[in-house]
Amino acid sequence: MADARASSASSAAPTFDEVFCGLLPRLYRRAVMLAGSRQSAEDVVHEAYLKLAARPQRFLAHPEPYAYAFTAVLNVARDTYRKDRRQVLVDGMEGVEEAGAGGGAGGAPGGATGGWDGGVERRQSEIEAVRLLGKLSQRQAGIVILVDLDGYTIDQAAKIMKVHRGTAARHRARALDRLRAYLVESEHGQAGR
């Protein structure tokens, strides 16, 4: 009898850990884009977990748990960035850039086969996205991730980030302008070689 009550209670509503663990793969992918490395992303997601676990009912009661968790991840990433900015500066993207630089050797010559490359091209794209997002402010990167990668509207993203719609739109516009400028700059740099 006790087993029946326990199973019906557990099936009634998911626990904090069940909901959060269901979001982990997506949160880790986004945290890497914000933090710049896998290790930093793991630290960011862990800190966000601890913050959310302090008040699990707020997280569980939220109509969109991913948005609530993403906001926590974004805030932790921003706080970590601010704290790290006060430290001695070290190029944190050095290993990522080196890994992305030799990308042409692993795939088919010219990439003309169109077959599966073992995920190399996708990984190179992710590394490039992380590198470019690292050139933006945390808010700009957050709004680009929410709107352009996660598919939220500007209004939804503004609500998630707790800013006015106009502020979110301005951050996104500036971010996209910066990204375009970096891409044009890198194309001119490669053309000059």
C-alpha atoms as an extended CHARMM CRD file, in Angstrom:
* protein
*
       193  EXT
         1         1  MET       CA              0.0000000000        0.0000000000        0.0000000000  PROA      1               0.0000000000
         2         2  ALA       CA              2.8120000000        2.4100000000        0.8730000000  PROA      2               0.0000000000
         3         3  ASP       CA              4.4780000000        1.6320000000       -2.4700000000  PROA      3               0.0000000000
         4         4  ALA       CA              1.2960000000        2.5210000000       -4.3630000000  PROA      4               0.0000000000
         5         5  ARG       CA              1.0170000000        5.8620000000       -2.5610000000  PROA      5               0.0000000000
         6         6  ALA       CA              4.6870000000        6.6420000000       -3.1760000000  PROA      6               0.0000000000
         7         7  SER       CA              4.4410000000        5.8670000000       -6.8890000000  PROA      7               0.0000000000
         8         8  SER       CA              1.2500000000        7.9150000000       -7.3210000000  PROA      8               0.0000000000
         9         9  ALA       CA              2.8220000000       10.8550000000       -5.4710000000  PROA      9               0.0000000000
        10        10  SER       CA              5.9400000000       10.7200000000       -7.6320000000  PROA      10              0.0000000000
        11        11  SER       CA              3.9330000000       10.4840000000      -10.8640000000  PROA      11              0.0000000000
        12        12  ALA       CA              1.7250000000       13.4290000000       -9.8980000000  PROA      12              0.0000000000
        13        13  ALA       CA              4.3810000000       16.0970000000      -10.3510000000  PROA      13              0.0000000000
        14        14  PRO       CA              7.9870000000       15.9130000000      -11.5000000000  PROA      14              0.0000000000
        15        15  THR       CA             10.6350000000       16.7850000000       -8.9480000000  PROA      15              0.0000000000
        16        16  PHE       CA             13.0460000000       19.6690000000       -9.2340000000  PROA      16              0.0000000000
        17        17  ASP       CA             15.8980000000       17.3390000000      -10.1740000000  PROA      17              0.0000000000
        18        18  GLU       CA             13.8440000000       15.5800000000      -12.8510000000  PROA      18              0.0000000000
        19        19  VAL       CA             12.8730000000       18.8310000000      -14.5440000000  PROA      19              0.0000000000
        20        20  PHE       CA             16.3480000000       20.3630000000      -14.2560000000  PROA      20              0.0000000000
        21        21  CYS       CA             18.0820000000       17.2070000000      -15.5150000000  PROA      21              0.0000000000
        22        22  GLY       CA             15.7610000000       17.1780000000      -18.5180000000  PROA      22              0.0000000000
        23        23  LEU       CA             17.0110000000       20.6600000000      -19.3900000000  PROA      23              0.0000000000
        24        24  LEU       CA             20.7130000000       19.9320000000      -18.8150000000  PROA      24              0.0000000000
        25        25  PRO       CA             21.8050000000       19.1580000000      -22.4060000000  PROA      25              0.0000000000
        26        26  ARG       CA             20.2540000000       22.3640000000      -23.7190000000  PROA      26              0.0000000000
        27        27  LEU       CA             21.5550000000       24.4290000000      -20.7930000000  PROA      27              0.0000000000
        28        28  TYR       CA             25.0900000000       23.0670000000      -21.2430000000  PROA      28              0.0000000000
        29        29  ARG       CA             25.0750000000       23.9350000000      -24.9600000000  PROA      29              0.0000000000
        30        30  ARG       CA             23.9570000000       27.4790000000      -24.2280000000  PROA      30              0.0000000000
        31        31  ALA       CA             26.3290000000       27.8620000000      -21.2830000000  PROA      31              0.0000000000
        32        32  VAL       CA             29.2830000000       26.9210000000      -23.5050000000  PROA      32              0.0000000000
        33        33  MET       CA             28.2420000000       29.7040000000      -25.8590000000  PROA      33              0.0000000000
        34        34  LEU       CA             28.1250000000       32.1630000000      -22.9830000000  PROA      34              0.0000000000
        35        35  ALA       CA             31.1540000000       30.9870000000      -21.0080000000  PROA      35              0.0000000000
        36        36  GLY       CA             33.4470000000       30.0320000000      -23.8740000000  PROA      36              0.0000000000
        37        37  SER       CA             34.6620000000       26.6330000000      -22.6650000000  PROA      37              0.0000000000
        38        38  ARG       CA             33.1680000000       23.3610000000      -21.5320000000  PROA      38              0.0000000000
        39        39  GLN       CA             34.7010000000       23.5620000000      -18.0640000000  PROA      39              0.0000000000
        40        40  SER       CA             33.4560000000       27.1040000000      -17.5020000000  PROA      40              0.0000000000
        41        41  ALA       CA             30.0330000000       26.0830000000      -18.7860000000  PROA      41              0.0000000000
        42        42  GLU       CA             29.8770000000       23.1920000000      -16.3320000000  PROA      42              0.0000000000
        43        43  ASP       CA             30.7420000000       25.5770000000      -13.5030000000  PROA      43              0.0000000000
        44        44  VAL       CA             28.0940000000       28.0550000000      -14.6550000000  PROA      44              0.0000000000
        45        45  VAL       CA             25.3680000000       25.4070000000      -14.9150000000  PROA      45              0.0000000000
        46        46  HSD       CA             26.3380000000       23.9790000000      -11.5180000000  PROA      46              0.0000000000
        47        47  GLU       CA             26.1240000000       27.4080000000       -9.8870000000  PROA      47              0.0000000000
        48        48  ALA       CA             22.7720000000       28.0220000000      -11.5760000000  PROA      48              0.0000000000
        49        49  TYR       CA             21.5500000000       24.6520000000      -10.2710000000  PROA      49              0.0000000000
        50        50  LEU       CA             22.5500000000       25.6140000000       -6.7290000000  PROA      50              0.0000000000
        51        51  LYS       CA             20.7510000000       28.9580000000       -7.0080000000  PROA      51              0.0000000000
        52        52  LEU       CA             17.5970000000       27.3670000000       -8.3720000000  PROA      52              0.0000000000
        53        53  ALA       CA             17.7010000000       24.4740000000       -5.8840000000  PROA      53              0.0000000000
        54        54  ALA       CA             17.5460000000       26.9900000000       -3.0390000000  PROA      54              0.0000000000
        55        55  ARG       CA             13.9700000000       27.8080000000       -4.1400000000  PROA      55              0.0000000000
        56        56  PRO       CA             12.7660000000       24.7980000000       -6.1380000000  PROA      56              0.0000000000
        57        57  GLN       CA              9.0820000000       25.7540000000       -5.9740000000  PROA      57              0.0000000000
        58        58  ARG       CA              9.6840000000       28.9660000000       -7.9440000000  PROA      58              0.0000000000
        59        59  PHE       CA             11.4020000000       26.9520000000      -10.6660000000  PROA      59              0.0000000000
        60        60  LEU       CA              8.7270000000       24.2540000000      -10.7490000000  PROA      60              0.0000000000
        61        61  ALA       CA              5.8760000000       26.7750000000      -10.6950000000  PROA      61              0.0000000000
        62        62  HSD       CA              7.2870000000       28.7860000000      -13.5960000000  PROA      62              0.0000000000
        63        63  PRO       CA              5.2860000000       28.3170000000      -16.8250000000  PROA      63              0.0000000000
        64        64  GLU       CA              8.5010000000       27.8510000000      -18.8190000000  PROA      64              0.0000000000
        65        65  PRO       CA             11.2410000000       26.1780000000      -16.7390000000  PROA      65              0.0000000000
        66        66  TYR       CA             13.8570000000       26.4250000000      -19.5030000000  PROA      66              0.0000000000
        67        67  ALA       CA             13.4970000000       30.2020000000      -19.6660000000  PROA      67              0.0000000000
        68        68  TYR       CA             13.7630000000       30.4270000000      -15.8810000000  PROA      68              0.0000000000
        69        69  ALA       CA             16.8610000000       28.2000000000      -15.8580000000  PROA      69              0.0000000000
        70        70  PHE       CA             18.4260000000       30.0510000000      -18.8130000000  PROA      70              0.0000000000
        71        71  THR       CA             18.0290000000       33.3360000000      -16.9520000000  PROA      71              0.0000000000
        72        72  ALA       CA             19.8530000000       31.8270000000      -13.9820000000  PROA      72              0.0000000000
        73        73  VAL       CA             22.6230000000       30.5250000000      -16.2690000000  PROA      73              0.0000000000
        74        74  LEU       CA             22.9220000000       33.9250000000      -17.9560000000  PROA      74              0.0000000000
        75        75  ASN       CA             23.1340000000       35.7140000000      -14.6000000000  PROA      75              0.0000000000
        76        76  VAL       CA             25.7890000000       33.3340000000      -13.2900000000  PROA      76              0.0000000000
        77        77  ALA       CA             27.7780000000       33.6600000000      -16.5450000000  PROA      77              0.0000000000
        78        78  ARG       CA             27.5620000000       37.4490000000      -16.2980000000  PROA      78              0.0000000000
        79        79  ASP       CA             28.6740000000       37.4300000000      -12.6630000000  PROA      79              0.0000000000
        80        80  THR       CA             31.5410000000       35.0680000000      -13.4710000000  PROA      80              0.0000000000
        81        81  TYR       CA             32.5920000000       37.2720000000      -16.3790000000  PROA      81              0.0000000000
        82        82  ARG       CA             32.6110000000       40.3450000000      -14.1630000000  PROA      82              0.0000000000
        83        83  LYS       CA             34.6130000000       38.5440000000      -11.4890000000  PROA      83              0.0000000000
        84        84  ASP       CA             37.0800000000       37.1410000000      -14.0310000000  PROA      84              0.0000000000
        85        85  ARG       CA             37.4810000000       40.5520000000      -15.6500000000  PROA      85              0.0000000000
        86        86  ARG       CA             39.0520000000       41.7470000000      -12.4190000000  PROA      86              0.0000000000
        87        87  GLN       CA             41.6280000000       38.9520000000      -12.6180000000  PROA      87              0.0000000000
        88        88  VAL       CA             44.7980000000       38.9280000000      -14.6980000000  PROA      88              0.0000000000
        89        89  LEU       CA             43.6450000000       38.6420000000      -18.2930000000  PROA      89              0.0000000000
        90        90  VAL       CA             44.4490000000       35.4130000000      -20.1180000000  PROA      90              0.0000000000
        91        91  ASP       CA             43.2540000000       34.5210000000      -23.6000000000  PROA      91              0.0000000000
        92        92  GLY       CA             40.5330000000       31.9900000000      -22.7460000000  PROA      92              0.0000000000
        93        93  MET       CA             39.6970000000       31.1450000000      -26.3600000000  PROA      93              0.0000000000
        94        94  GLU       CA             43.2360000000       30.1910000000      -27.4050000000  PROA      94              0.0000000000
        95        95  GLY       CA             42.6110000000       26.4180000000      -27.3670000000  PROA      95              0.0000000000
        96        96  VAL       CA             39.2590000000       26.7640000000      -29.1170000000  PROA      96              0.0000000000
        97        97  GLU       CA             40.7050000000       28.9100000000      -31.8980000000  PROA      97              0.0000000000
        98        98  GLU       CA             43.5630000000       26.4770000000      -32.4400000000  PROA      98              0.0000000000
        99        99  ALA       CA             41.1130000000       23.5690000000      -32.6570000000  PROA      99              0.0000000000
       100       100  GLY       CA             39.0280000000       25.4520000000      -35.2370000000  PROA      100             0.0000000000
       101       101  ALA       CA             42.0090000000       26.6110000000      -37.3070000000  PROA      101             0.0000000000
       102       102  GLY       CA             43.0010000000       23.1910000000      -38.6230000000  PROA      102             0.0000000000
       103       103  GLY       CA             39.4450000000       22.2750000000      -39.5790000000  PROA      103             0.0000000000
       104       104  GLY       CA             39.9630000000       21.5520000000      -43.2670000000  PROA      104             0.0000000000
       105       105  ALA       CA             42.2030000000       18.5130000000      -42.7480000000  PROA      105             0.0000000000
       106       106  GLY       CA             39.6180000000       16.2530000000      -41.0900000000  PROA      106             0.0000000000
       107       107  GLY       CA             36.8700000000       16.3970000000      -43.7120000000  PROA      107             0.0000000000
       108       108  ALA       CA             36.6870000000       15.4330000000      -47.3290000000  PROA      108             0.0000000000
       109       109  PRO       CA             38.7340000000       17.4920000000      -49.7730000000  PROA      109             0.0000000000
       110       110  GLY       CA             36.7570000000       20.6120000000      -50.5310000000  PROA      110             0.0000000000
       111       111  GLY       CA             33.7880000000       19.2380000000      -48.6230000000  PROA      111             0.0000000000
       112       112  ALA       CA             32.2290000000       18.1340000000      -51.9100000000  PROA      112             0.0000000000
       113       113  THR       CA             31.0730000000       14.6510000000      -50.8790000000  PROA      113             0.0000000000
       114       114  GLY       CA             28.0470000000       15.9000000000      -48.9280000000  PROA      114             0.0000000000
       115       115  GLY       CA             28.2390000000       12.7980000000      -46.7190000000  PROA      115             0.0000000000
       116       116  TRP       CA             28.4590000000       12.5120000000      -43.0000000000  PROA      116             0.0000000000
       117       117  ASP       CA             31.7680000000       13.8350000000      -41.6910000000  PROA      117             0.0000000000
       118       118  GLY       CA             31.4680000000       12.4900000000      -38.1560000000  PROA      118             0.0000000000
       119       119  GLY       CA             30.1470000000       15.8190000000      -36.8720000000  PROA      119             0.0000000000
       120       120  VAL       CA             33.3520000000       17.7260000000      -37.6110000000  PROA      120             0.0000000000
       121       121  GLU       CA             31.6450000000       20.4820000000      -39.6040000000  PROA      121             0.0000000000
       122       122  ARG       CA             28.9760000000       20.9630000000      -36.9360000000  PROA      122             0.0000000000
       123       123  ARG       CA             31.6120000000       21.0880000000      -34.1960000000  PROA      123             0.0000000000
       124       124  GLN       CA             33.6150000000       23.6670000000      -36.1610000000  PROA      124             0.0000000000
       125       125  SER       CA             30.4580000000       25.7470000000      -36.5380000000  PROA      125             0.0000000000
       126       126  GLU       CA             29.8170000000       25.5350000000      -32.7970000000  PROA      126             0.0000000000
       127       127  ILE       CA             33.4060000000       26.5840000000      -32.0510000000  PROA      127             0.0000000000
       128       128  GLU       CA             33.0630000000       29.5460000000      -34.4160000000  PROA      128             0.0000000000
       129       129  ALA       CA             29.7370000000       30.5160000000      -32.7980000000  PROA      129             0.0000000000
       130       130  VAL       CA             31.3360000000       30.3730000000      -29.3440000000  PROA      130             0.0000000000
       131       131  ARG       CA             34.2430000000       32.4900000000      -30.5700000000  PROA      131             0.0000000000
       132       132  LEU       CA             31.9390000000       35.1090000000      -32.0750000000  PROA      132             0.0000000000
       133       133  LEU       CA             29.5620000000       35.1790000000      -29.0960000000  PROA      133             0.0000000000
       134       134  GLY       CA             32.6000000000       35.6710000000      -26.8630000000  PROA      134             0.0000000000
       135       135  LYS       CA             33.1660000000       39.0250000000      -28.5660000000  PROA      135             0.0000000000
       136       136  LEU       CA             29.7550000000       40.2550000000      -27.3990000000  PROA      136             0.0000000000
       137       137  SER       CA             28.6350000000       41.4290000000      -23.9980000000  PROA      137             0.0000000000
       138       138  GLN       CA             26.7680000000       38.8950000000      -21.8600000000  PROA      138             0.0000000000
       139       139  ARG       CA             23.4290000000       40.5990000000      -22.5180000000  PROA      139             0.0000000000
       140       140  GLN       CA             24.0410000000       40.7700000000      -26.2450000000  PROA      140             0.0000000000
       141       141  ALA       CA             25.0720000000       37.1030000000      -26.3620000000  PROA      141             0.0000000000
       142       142  GLY       CA             22.0620000000       36.1570000000      -24.2550000000  PROA      142             0.0000000000
       143       143  ILE       CA             19.5660000000       37.9040000000      -26.5040000000  PROA      143             0.0000000000
       144       144  VAL       CA             21.1550000000       36.4350000000      -29.6650000000  PROA      144             0.0000000000
       145       145  ILE       CA             21.0110000000       32.9420000000      -28.1570000000  PROA      145             0.0000000000
       146       146  LEU       CA             17.3790000000       33.3240000000      -27.1170000000  PROA      146             0.0000000000
       147       147  VAL       CA             16.1040000000       34.8860000000      -30.3440000000  PROA      147             0.0000000000
       148       148  ASP       CA             18.3530000000       33.5050000000      -33.0680000000  PROA      148             0.0000000000
       149       149  LEU       CA             19.2280000000       30.0770000000      -31.6760000000  PROA      149             0.0000000000
       150       150  ASP       CA             16.3320000000       29.1670000000      -29.3740000000  PROA      150             0.0000000000
       151       151  GLY       CA             13.6120000000       30.7690000000      -31.5090000000  PROA      151             0.0000000000
       152       152  TYR       CA             12.0170000000       33.0790000000      -28.9480000000  PROA      152             0.0000000000
       153       153  THR       CA             10.4550000000       36.3450000000      -30.0640000000  PROA      153             0.0000000000
       154       154  ILE       CA             11.9700000000       39.6610000000      -28.9780000000  PROA      154             0.0000000000
       155       155  ASP       CA              9.0580000000       40.1070000000      -26.5400000000  PROA      155             0.0000000000
       156       156  GLN       CA              9.5930000000       36.6660000000      -25.0030000000  PROA      156             0.0000000000
       157       157  ALA       CA             13.3540000000       37.1580000000      -24.7880000000  PROA      157             0.0000000000
       158       158  ALA       CA             12.8870000000       40.5630000000      -23.1510000000  PROA      158             0.0000000000
       159       159  LYS       CA             10.5940000000       39.0130000000      -20.5700000000  PROA      159             0.0000000000
       160       160  ILE       CA             13.0700000000       36.1880000000      -19.8960000000  PROA      160             0.0000000000
       161       161  MET       CA             15.9540000000       38.6230000000      -19.5070000000  PROA      161             0.0000000000
       162       162  LYS       CA             13.7720000000       41.0170000000      -17.4910000000  PROA      162             0.0000000000
       163       163  VAL       CA             14.4150000000       44.0220000000      -19.7080000000  PROA      163             0.0000000000
       164       164  HSD       CA             12.1490000000       46.2520000000      -21.7680000000  PROA      164             0.0000000000
       165       165  ARG       CA             11.3670000000       45.0870000000      -25.2970000000  PROA      165             0.0000000000
       166       166  GLY       CA             13.1900000000       48.0600000000      -26.7900000000  PROA      166             0.0000000000
       167       167  THR       CA             16.2890000000       47.3080000000      -24.7360000000  PROA      167             0.0000000000
       168       168  ALA       CA             16.2610000000       43.6920000000      -25.9220000000  PROA      168             0.0000000000
       169       169  ALA       CA             15.8110000000       44.7860000000      -29.5430000000  PROA      169             0.0000000000
       170       170  ARG       CA             18.6230000000       47.3310000000      -29.2050000000  PROA      170             0.0000000000
       171       171  HSD       CA             20.9860000000       44.7270000000      -27.6510000000  PROA      171             0.0000000000
       172       172  ARG       CA             20.1840000000       42.2820000000      -30.4730000000  PROA      172             0.0000000000
       173       173  ALA       CA             20.6460000000       44.9030000000      -33.1980000000  PROA      173             0.0000000000
       174       174  ARG       CA             23.9960000000       45.9900000000      -31.7590000000  PROA      174             0.0000000000
       175       175  ALA       CA             25.0670000000       42.3730000000      -31.3560000000  PROA      175             0.0000000000
       176       176  LEU       CA             24.2090000000       41.5250000000      -34.9550000000  PROA      176             0.0000000000
       177       177  ASP       CA             25.9980000000       44.6630000000      -36.1720000000  PROA      177             0.0000000000
       178       178  ARG       CA             29.1150000000       43.6610000000      -34.1910000000  PROA      178             0.0000000000
       179       179  LEU       CA             28.9660000000       40.1110000000      -35.5370000000  PROA      179             0.0000000000
       180       180  ARG       CA             28.6240000000       41.3710000000      -39.1080000000  PROA      180             0.0000000000
       181       181  ALA       CA             31.5880000000       43.7050000000      -38.5820000000  PROA      181             0.0000000000
       182       182  TYR       CA             33.7120000000       40.8260000000      -37.2320000000  PROA      182             0.0000000000
       183       183  LEU       CA             32.7870000000       38.6520000000      -40.1940000000  PROA      183             0.0000000000
       184       184  VAL       CA             33.5880000000       41.3970000000      -42.7190000000  PROA      184             0.0000000000
       185       185  GLU       CA             36.8350000000       42.1010000000      -40.8820000000  PROA      185             0.0000000000
       186       186  SER       CA             37.8280000000       38.4280000000      -40.9430000000  PROA      186             0.0000000000
       187       187  GLU       CA             36.9560000000       38.1180000000      -44.6550000000  PROA      187             0.0000000000
       188       188  HSD       CA             39.1810000000       41.1020000000      -45.4600000000  PROA      188             0.0000000000
       189       189  GLY       CA             41.9420000000       39.6110000000      -43.3200000000  PROA      189             0.0000000000
       190       190  GLN       CA             41.7530000000       36.2890000000      -45.1600000000  PROA      190             0.0000000000
       191       191  ALA       CA             41.5940000000       37.9810000000      -48.5620000000  PROA      191             0.0000000000
       192       192  GLY       CA             44.7820000000       39.8940000000      -47.7730000000  PROA      192             0.0000000000
       193       193  ARG       CA             46.7820000000       36.6870000000      -47.2080000000  PROA      193             0.0000000000
